[in-house]
Structure formats: C-alpha cells, structure tokens
PDB file of C-alpha atoms in Angstrom:
ATOM      1  CA  MET A   1       0.000   0.000   0.000  1.00 89.00           C
ATOM      2  CA  THR A   2       1.354   3.415  -0.988  1.00 94.00           C
ATOM      3  CA  THR A   3       2.110   5.788   1.888  1.00 95.00           C
ATOM      4  CA  ILE A   4       0.928   9.330   1.114  1.00 97.00           C
ATOM      5  CA  TYR A   5       2.611  12.356   2.682  1.00 97.00           C
ATOM      6  CA  VAL A   6       0.694  15.626   2.451  1.00 98.00           C
ATOM      7  CA  VAL A   7       2.547  18.938   2.210  1.00 98.00           C
ATOM      8  CA  ASP A   8       0.383  21.976   2.949  1.00 97.00           C
ATOM      9  CA  GLY A   9       1.633  24.605   0.522  1.00 98.00           C
ATOM     10  CA  ARG A  10      -0.216  27.367   2.397  1.00 97.00           C
ATOM     11  CA  ARG A  11       2.292  26.958   5.254  1.00 97.00           C
ATOM     12  CA  ILE A  12       5.321  27.516   3.011  1.00 98.00           C
ATOM     13  CA  ARG A  13       6.597  31.092   2.720  1.00 97.00           C
ATOM     14  CA  THR A  14      10.359  30.428   2.851  1.00 98.00           C
ATOM     15  CA  LEU A  15      12.711  27.571   2.113  1.00 97.00           C
ATOM     16  CA  GLU A  16      13.041  27.035   5.873  1.00 96.00           C
ATOM     17  CA  ASP A  17       9.252  26.618   6.028  1.00 97.00           C
ATOM     18  CA  PHE A  18       9.504  23.923   3.361  1.00 98.00           C
ATOM     19  CA  TRP A  19      12.058  21.967   5.431  1.00 97.00           C
ATOM     20  CA  LEU A  20       9.759  22.158   8.453  1.00 97.00           C
ATOM     21  CA  VAL A  21       6.557  21.231   6.593  1.00 98.00           C
ATOM     22  CA  MET A  22       8.214  18.407   4.649  1.00 97.00           C
ATOM     23  CA  GLY A  23       9.893  17.039   7.786  1.00 97.00           C
ATOM     24  CA  GLU A  24       6.593  17.046   9.682  1.00 97.00           C
ATOM     25  CA  ALA A  25       4.731  15.435   6.768  1.00 97.00           C
ATOM     26  CA  VAL A  26       7.134  12.488   6.729  1.00 96.00           C
ATOM     27  CA  ASN A  27       8.304  12.189  10.331  1.00 96.00           C
ATOM     28  CA  GLY A  28       5.752  14.040  12.486  1.00 96.00           C
ATOM     29  CA  PRO A  29       6.175  17.185  14.603  1.00 95.00           C
ATOM     30  CA  GLY A  30       9.775  18.357  14.651  1.00 92.00           C
ATOM     31  CA  GLY A  31      10.632  15.714  12.050  1.00 94.00           C
ATOM     32  CA  TYR A  32      13.651  15.925   9.789  1.00 95.00           C
ATOM     33  CA  PHE A  33      13.641  15.429   6.036  1.00 96.00           C
ATOM     34  CA  GLY A  34      16.520  17.645   4.950  1.00 93.00           C
ATOM     35  CA  ARG A  35      17.580  21.172   5.800  1.00 94.00           C
ATOM     36  CA  GLY A  36      19.399  21.890   2.556  1.00 93.00           C
ATOM     37  CA  LEU A  37      19.043  20.919  -1.095  1.00 93.00           C
ATOM     38  CA  ASP A  38      21.702  18.196  -0.890  1.00 93.00           C
ATOM     39  CA  SER A  39      20.372  16.690   2.342  1.00 95.00           C
ATOM     40  CA  PHE A  40      16.842  16.784   0.926  1.00 96.00           C
ATOM     41  CA  ALA A  41      18.045  14.791  -2.098  1.00 95.00           C
ATOM     42  CA  ASP A  42      19.659  12.285   0.274  1.00 94.00           C
ATOM     43  CA  CYS A  43      16.416  11.914   2.230  1.00 95.00           C
ATOM     44  CA  LEU A  44      14.435  11.235  -0.943  1.00 93.00           C
ATOM     45  CA  ARG A  45      16.788   8.340  -1.709  1.00 91.00           C
ATOM     46  CA  GLY A  46      15.477   6.590   1.407  1.00 86.00           C
ATOM     47  CA  GLY A  47      16.261   5.767   5.001  1.00 85.00           C
ATOM     48  CA  PHE A  48      14.944   8.975   6.578  1.00 93.00           C
ATOM     49  CA  GLY A  49      11.350   8.005   7.354  1.00 92.00           C
ATOM     50  CA  THR A  50       9.939   6.895   4.013  1.00 92.00           C
ATOM     51  CA  PRO A  51       8.957   3.230   3.567  1.00 90.00           C
ATOM     52  CA  GLU A  52      11.803   0.832   2.860  1.00 86.00           C
ATOM     53  CA  ASP A  53      10.066  -0.384  -0.294  1.00 87.00           C
ATOM     54  CA  ASP A  54      10.002   3.210  -1.639  1.00 85.00           C
ATOM     55  CA  ASP A  55       6.225   2.947  -2.103  1.00 92.00           C
ATOM     56  CA  PHE A  56       5.284   6.499  -1.227  1.00 95.00           C
ATOM     57  CA  ALA A  57       3.934   9.682  -2.770  1.00 96.00           C
ATOM     58  CA  VAL A  58       4.055  13.338  -1.751  1.00 97.00           C
ATOM     59  CA  ASP A  59       0.891  15.317  -2.394  1.00 98.00           C
ATOM     60  CA  TRP A  60       1.913  18.989  -2.389  1.00 98.00           C
ATOM     61  CA  HIS A  61      -1.399  20.791  -1.864  1.00 98.00           C
ATOM     62  CA  ASP A  62      -1.725  24.456  -2.815  1.00 98.00           C
ATOM     63  CA  HIS A  63       1.595  24.203  -4.638  1.00 98.00           C
ATOM     64  CA  VAL A  64       0.776  27.358  -6.639  1.00 98.00           C
ATOM     65  CA  GLU A  65       0.946  29.384  -3.407  1.00 97.00           C
ATOM     66  CA  SER A  66       4.273  27.727  -2.592  1.00 98.00           C
ATOM     67  CA  ALA A  67       5.590  28.417  -6.085  1.00 98.00           C
ATOM     68  CA  ARG A  68       4.825  32.119  -5.616  1.00 98.00           C
ATOM     69  CA  ALA A  69       6.401  32.221  -2.155  1.00 98.00           C
ATOM     70  CA  LEU A  70       9.460  30.287  -3.338  1.00 98.00           C
ATOM     71  CA  GLY A  71       9.876  32.466  -6.423  1.00 98.00           C
ATOM     72  CA  TYR A  72      12.670  34.852  -7.307  1.00 98.00           C
ATOM     73  CA  ALA A  73      12.630  36.936  -4.110  1.00 98.00           C
ATOM     74  CA  GLU A  74      13.105  33.822  -1.974  1.00 98.00           C
ATOM     75  CA  THR A  75      15.635  32.459  -4.441  1.00 98.00           C
ATOM     76  CA  VAL A  76      17.683  35.663  -4.143  1.00 98.00           C
ATOM     77  CA  ARG A  77      17.521  35.472  -0.339  1.00 98.00           C
ATOM     78  CA  HIS A  78      18.608  31.823  -0.366  1.00 96.00           C
ATOM     79  CA  LEU A  79      21.469  32.474  -2.787  1.00 98.00           C
ATOM     80  CA  GLU A  80      22.694  35.467  -0.770  1.00 98.00           C
ATOM     81  CA  ILE A  81      22.932  33.211   2.287  1.00 97.00           C
ATOM     82  CA  ARG A  82      24.616  30.492   0.245  1.00 96.00           C
ATOM     83  CA  LEU A  83      27.119  32.972  -1.208  1.00 98.00           C
ATOM     84  CA  SER A  84      28.085  34.175   2.271  1.00 97.00           C
ATOM     85  CA  ARG A  85      28.775  30.600   3.426  1.00 96.00           C
ATOM     86  CA  CYS A  86      30.126  28.772   0.411  1.00 96.00           C
ATOM     87  CA  HIS A  87      33.675  27.736  -0.288  1.00 97.00           C
ATOM     88  CA  PRO A  88      35.645  30.456  -2.118  1.00 97.00           C
ATOM     89  CA  ALA A  89      36.021  28.185  -5.146  1.00 98.00           C
ATOM     90  CA  ASN A  90      32.207  28.074  -5.495  1.00 97.00           C
ATOM     91  CA  ARG A  91      31.607  31.808  -5.126  1.00 98.00           C
ATOM     92  CA  PRO A  92      31.774  32.687  -8.850  1.00 98.00           C
ATOM     93  CA  SER A  93      29.095  30.157  -9.813  1.00 97.00           C
ATOM     94  CA  VAL A  94      26.835  31.073  -6.883  1.00 98.00           C
ATOM     95  CA  ALA A  95      27.291  34.789  -7.681  1.00 98.00           C
ATOM     96  CA  GLU A  96      26.288  34.054 -11.281  1.00 98.00           C
ATOM     97  CA  GLU A  97      23.139  32.223 -10.119  1.00 97.00           C
ATOM     98  CA  LEU A  98      22.372  35.127  -7.788  1.00 98.00           C
ATOM     99  CA  ALA A  99      22.734  37.718 -10.568  1.00 98.00           C
ATOM    100  CA  ALA A 100      20.378  35.699 -12.779  1.00 98.00           C
ATOM    101  CA  ALA A 101      17.806  35.359  -9.979  1.00 98.00           C
ATOM    102  CA  ARG A 102      17.951  39.106  -9.345  1.00 98.00           C
ATOM    103  CA  ASP A 103      17.101  39.544 -13.033  1.00 98.00           C
ATOM    104  CA  GLY A 104      14.186  37.094 -12.727  1.00 98.00           C
ATOM    105  CA  GLU A 105      15.994  34.409 -14.701  1.00 98.00           C
ATOM    106  CA  GLY A 106      17.001  30.834 -14.036  1.00 97.00           C
ATOM    107  CA  PRO A 107      15.376  28.299 -11.745  1.00 98.00           C
ATOM    108  CA  THR A 108      13.628  29.390  -8.568  1.00 98.00           C
ATOM    109  CA  VAL A 109      13.864  27.590  -5.244  1.00 98.00           C
ATOM    110  CA  PHE A 110      10.510  25.978  -6.065  1.00 98.00           C
ATOM    111  CA  ASP A 111      11.839  24.805  -9.440  1.00 98.00           C
ATOM    112  CA  ARG A 112      14.913  23.291  -7.761  1.00 97.00           C
ATOM    113  CA  LEU A 113      12.793  21.400  -5.219  1.00 98.00           C
ATOM    114  CA  VAL A 114      10.594  19.952  -7.957  1.00 98.00           C
ATOM    115  CA  GLU A 115      13.718  19.029  -9.943  1.00 98.00           C
ATOM    116  CA  ILE A 116      15.208  17.220  -6.929  1.00 97.00           C
ATOM    117  CA  PHE A 117      11.978  15.266  -6.460  1.00 97.00           C
ATOM    118  CA  GLU A 118      12.069  14.182 -10.098  1.00 97.00           C
ATOM    119  CA  ASP A 119      15.796  13.352 -10.081  1.00 97.00           C
ATOM    120  CA  GLU A 120      15.814  11.385  -6.828  1.00 95.00           C
ATOM    121  CA  ALA A 121      12.300   9.929  -6.628  1.00 94.00           C
ATOM    122  CA  PRO A 122      10.651  10.088 -10.066  1.00 95.00           C
ATOM    123  CA  GLY A 123       6.884  10.087  -9.969  1.00 94.00           C
ATOM    124  CA  VAL A 124       6.650  10.560  -6.198  1.00 96.00           C
ATOM    125  CA  LEU A 125       5.670  14.243  -6.278  1.00 98.00           C
ATOM    126  CA  ARG A 126       2.057  15.043  -7.063  1.00 98.00           C
ATOM    127  CA  LEU A 127       1.335  18.766  -7.351  1.00 98.00           C
ATOM    128  CA  ARG A 128      -2.212  19.492  -6.267  1.00 94.00           C
TER     129      ARG A 128
END
C-alpha cells in the first residue's frame, strides 16, 4: 500500500518553512527530512522516514501558493545566504546564479525542489 505524505503549501513562505513542513509530513512534529538541497536529495533516496520499499507519494497541496512564495525573491535570499557561506572556489558560480535570480531568470527555489523530487524519486511528487 502506498504511503501518502501531504505537504500543505499554504504553510510555506520560505525555504526554511519547506524543510519544516516536509519534515513534519514524513516524520511528524519536529521531524527531519533535509535542511538543505543536498540533504533533501539524500532523504528522498530513502532511510529517513519513508517506507523501505520506496512505495510512497508526496501530495503537495496548494503548490501554486508555494511556487509564488518560493519564487525569485526567496531564491535571491537563499542564494545570498549560500554565497556568504560557500567555499571560495564556489563563489563565482553562486554569484552568477544570484545575478540571474535578481534579473528574474534561471530556476527558482521551487523549481529546484521539484527538480530534486524528479531526479531522486521520479513520480513521487504530485502537485495538487
């Protein structure tokens, strides 16, 4: 039987909100399911609360609201934080991503999350 996790998109205004809402959907109050894009990808590969047989789906309700909240403004904020913390060798590429986001170009945080779902757990994400 497929386990369904429900993500309430109305609760997501920032990337940090997404980590909280996704963690709670999978692992209950205070639950963990990634706190960064790389750790989120790791969690989707299994072993962090999803069924061992990988028979699960994520229903992201009100995803349009989340897409708006996780648009370019949030992407810029996230990339500014990332730029301040990243290894010096990565700064040019992060700065380039940041410049594009400031111009309203390139993938948004929402786009990246959807991409990670599709790369790591194809077919699991159901946008509602």
